[in-house]
mmCIF file with all atom_site columns, C-alpha atoms in Angstrom:
data_model
loop_
_atom_site.group_PDB
_atom_site.id
_atom_site.type_symbol
_atom_site.label_atom_id
_atom_site.label_alt_id
_atom_site.label_comp_id
_atom_site.label_asym_id
_atom_site.label_entity_id
_atom_site.label_seq_id
_atom_site.pdbx_PDB_ins_code
_atom_site.Cartn_x
_atom_site.Cartn_y
_atom_site.Cartn_z
_atom_site.occupancy
_atom_site.B_iso_or_equiv
_atom_site.pdbx_formal_charge
_atom_site.auth_seq_id
_atom_site.auth_comp_id
_atom_site.auth_asym_id
_atom_site.auth_atom_id
_atom_site.pdbx_PDB_model_num
ATOM 1  C CA . MET R 1 1  ? 69.708 100.588 48.042 1.00 0.00 ? 1  MET R CA 1
ATOM 2  C CA . LYS R 1 2  ? 69.623 103.907 49.822 1.00 0.00 ? 2  LYS R CA 1
ATOM 3  C CA . LEU R 1 3  ? 69.123 104.223 53.569 1.00 0.00 ? 3  LEU R CA 1
ATOM 4  C CA . MET R 1 4  ? 66.008 106.319 54.152 1.00 0.00 ? 4  MET R CA 1
ATOM 5  C CA . LEU R 1 5  ? 67.062 107.446 57.613 1.00 0.00 ? 5  LEU R CA 1
ATOM 6  C CA . ARG R 1 6  ? 66.529 111.181 57.090 1.00 0.00 ? 6  ARG R CA 1
ATOM 7  C CA . GLN R 1 7  ? 62.991 110.775 55.763 1.00 0.00 ? 7  GLN R CA 1
ATOM 8  C CA . GLU R 1 8  ? 62.049 108.378 58.549 1.00 0.00 ? 8  GLU R CA 1
ATOM 9  C CA . ARG R 1 9  ? 63.591 110.623 61.207 1.00 0.00 ? 9  ARG R CA 1
ATOM 10 C CA . ILE R 1 10 ? 61.890 113.786 59.945 1.00 0.00 ? 10 ILE R CA 1
ATOM 11 C CA . SER R 1 11 ? 58.512 112.077 59.593 1.00 0.00 ? 11 SER R CA 1
ATOM 12 C CA . ARG R 1 12 ? 58.657 111.399 63.328 1.00 0.00 ? 12 ARG R CA 1
ATOM 13 C CA . GLY R 1 13 ? 59.869 114.892 64.239 1.00 0.00 ? 13 GLY R CA 1
ATOM 14 C CA . TRP R 1 14 ? 63.153 113.595 65.622 1.00 0.00 ? 14 TRP R CA 1
ATOM 15 C CA . THR R 1 15 ? 66.454 115.472 65.524 1.00 0.00 ? 15 THR R CA 1
ATOM 16 C CA . GLN R 1 16 ? 69.746 113.965 64.436 1.00 0.00 ? 16 GLN R CA 1
ATOM 17 C CA . GLN R 1 17 ? 70.920 114.380 68.033 1.00 0.00 ? 17 GLN R CA 1
ATOM 18 C CA . TYR R 1 18 ? 67.955 112.397 69.372 1.00 0.00 ? 18 TYR R CA 1
ATOM 19 C CA . VAL R 1 19 ? 68.550 109.491 66.986 1.00 0.00 ? 19 VAL R CA 1
ATOM 20 C CA . ALA R 1 20 ? 72.285 109.565 67.670 1.00 0.00 ? 20 ALA R CA 1
ATOM 21 C CA . GLU R 1 21 ? 71.744 109.340 71.429 1.00 0.00 ? 21 GLU R CA 1
ATOM 22 C CA . LYS R 1 22 ? 69.218 106.515 71.097 1.00 0.00 ? 22 LYS R CA 1
ATOM 23 C CA . VAL R 1 23 ? 71.479 104.503 68.788 1.00 0.00 ? 23 VAL R CA 1
ATOM 24 C CA . GLY R 1 24 ? 74.717 105.276 70.640 1.00 0.00 ? 24 GLY R CA 1
ATOM 25 C CA . ILE R 1 25 ? 76.609 107.064 67.873 1.00 0.00 ? 25 ILE R CA 1
ATOM 26 C CA . THR R 1 26 ? 77.485 110.687 67.196 1.00 0.00 ? 26 THR R CA 1
ATOM 27 C CA . LYS R 1 27 ? 75.334 113.256 65.463 1.00 0.00 ? 27 LYS R CA 1
ATOM 28 C CA . SER R 1 28 ? 78.086 113.451 62.827 1.00 0.00 ? 28 SER R CA 1
ATOM 29 C CA . ALA R 1 29 ? 77.718 109.717 62.202 1.00 0.00 ? 29 ALA R CA 1
ATOM 30 C CA . ILE R 1 30 ? 73.969 110.185 61.665 1.00 0.00 ? 30 ILE R CA 1
ATOM 31 C CA . LEU R 1 31 ? 74.721 112.912 59.125 1.00 0.00 ? 31 LEU R CA 1
ATOM 32 C CA . LEU R 1 32 ? 77.109 110.591 57.273 1.00 0.00 ? 32 LEU R CA 1
ATOM 33 C CA . LEU R 1 33 ? 74.471 107.857 57.209 1.00 0.00 ? 33 LEU R CA 1
ATOM 34 C CA . GLU R 1 34 ? 71.787 110.256 55.983 1.00 0.00 ? 34 GLU R CA 1
ATOM 35 C CA . THR R 1 35 ? 73.954 111.580 53.163 1.00 0.00 ? 35 THR R CA 1
ATOM 36 C CA . GLY R 1 36 ? 75.051 108.115 52.090 1.00 0.00 ? 36 GLY R CA 1
ATOM 37 C CA . LYS R 1 37 ? 78.723 108.773 52.789 1.00 0.00 ? 37 LYS R CA 1
ATOM 38 C CA . THR R 1 38 ? 78.815 105.710 55.033 1.00 0.00 ? 38 THR R CA 1
ATOM 39 C CA . LYS R 1 39 ? 76.726 102.622 55.670 1.00 0.00 ? 39 LYS R CA 1
ATOM 40 C CA . PRO R 1 40 ? 75.566 101.461 59.077 1.00 0.00 ? 40 PRO R CA 1
ATOM 41 C CA . SER R 1 41 ? 77.315 98.619  60.828 1.00 0.00 ? 41 SER R CA 1
ATOM 42 C CA . TYR R 1 42 ? 75.178 95.600  61.623 1.00 0.00 ? 42 TYR R CA 1
ATOM 43 C CA . GLU R 1 43 ? 74.951 96.737  65.258 1.00 0.00 ? 43 GLU R CA 1
ATOM 44 C CA . VAL R 1 44 ? 73.805 100.243 64.311 1.00 0.00 ? 44 VAL R CA 1
ATOM 45 C CA . LEU R 1 45 ? 71.318 98.882  61.780 1.00 0.00 ? 45 LEU R CA 1
ATOM 46 C CA . VAL R 1 46 ? 69.768 96.650  64.438 1.00 0.00 ? 46 VAL R CA 1
ATOM 47 C CA . LYS R 1 47 ? 69.494 99.617  66.818 1.00 0.00 ? 47 LYS R CA 1
ATOM 48 C CA . LEU R 1 48 ? 67.909 101.772 64.106 1.00 0.00 ? 48 LEU R CA 1
ATOM 49 C CA . LEU R 1 49 ? 65.364 99.055  63.330 1.00 0.00 ? 49 LEU R CA 1
ATOM 50 C CA . ASP R 1 50 ? 64.524 98.833  67.014 1.00 0.00 ? 50 ASP R CA 1
ATOM 51 C CA . LEU R 1 51 ? 64.259 102.611 67.372 1.00 0.00 ? 51 LEU R CA 1
ATOM 52 C CA . PHE R 1 52 ? 61.934 102.907 64.372 1.00 0.00 ? 52 PHE R CA 1
ATOM 53 C CA . ASP R 1 53 ? 60.042 99.787  65.506 1.00 0.00 ? 53 ASP R CA 1
ATOM 54 C CA . TYR R 1 54 ? 60.648 97.918  62.250 1.00 0.00 ? 54 TYR R CA 1
ATOM 55 C CA . ASP R 1 55 ? 60.948 94.156  62.061 1.00 0.00 ? 55 ASP R CA 1
ATOM 56 C CA . ASP R 1 56 ? 62.050 94.170  58.407 1.00 0.00 ? 56 ASP R CA 1
ATOM 57 C CA . PRO R 1 57 ? 65.306 95.973  57.467 1.00 0.00 ? 57 PRO R CA 1
ATOM 58 C CA . ARG R 1 58 ? 63.932 96.711  53.993 1.00 0.00 ? 58 ARG R CA 1
ATOM 59 C CA . LYS R 1 59 ? 61.590 99.275  55.531 1.00 0.00 ? 59 LYS R CA 1
ATOM 60 C CA . LEU R 1 60 ? 64.604 101.544 56.157 1.00 0.00 ? 60 LEU R CA 1
ATOM 61 C CA . PHE R 1 61 ? 65.819 101.337 52.571 1.00 0.00 ? 61 PHE R CA 1
ATOM 62 C CA . ASP R 1 62 ? 64.609 102.725 49.264 1.00 0.00 ? 62 ASP R CA 1
ATOM 63 C CA . GLU R 1 63 ? 64.274 99.570  47.172 1.00 0.00 ? 63 GLU R CA 1
ATOM 64 C CA . GLU R 1 64 ? 64.145 101.480 43.880 1.00 0.00 ? 64 GLU R CA 1
ATOM 65 C CA . THR R 1 65 ? 67.639 102.895 44.276 1.00 0.00 ? 65 THR R CA 1
ATOM 66 C CA . SER R 1 66 ? 70.369 100.574 43.058 1.00 0.00 ? 66 SER R CA 1
ATOM 67 C CA . GLU R 1 67 ? 74.039 100.738 43.997 1.00 0.00 ? 67 GLU R CA 1
#
């Protein structure tokens, strides 16, 4: 499953810096998450779900992509 952070962020007109500040991580960490070079910790995932106002974690992932 691929994290769809970039698409969700762009659809809302948010910058990487904005998301990073709201979640409490660096802009570089957002870039790594968006490119799939790292996966979010549970804590970061919960903060992302809250930021995007999602109650289901699957909404942040592309279900068609398998790993």
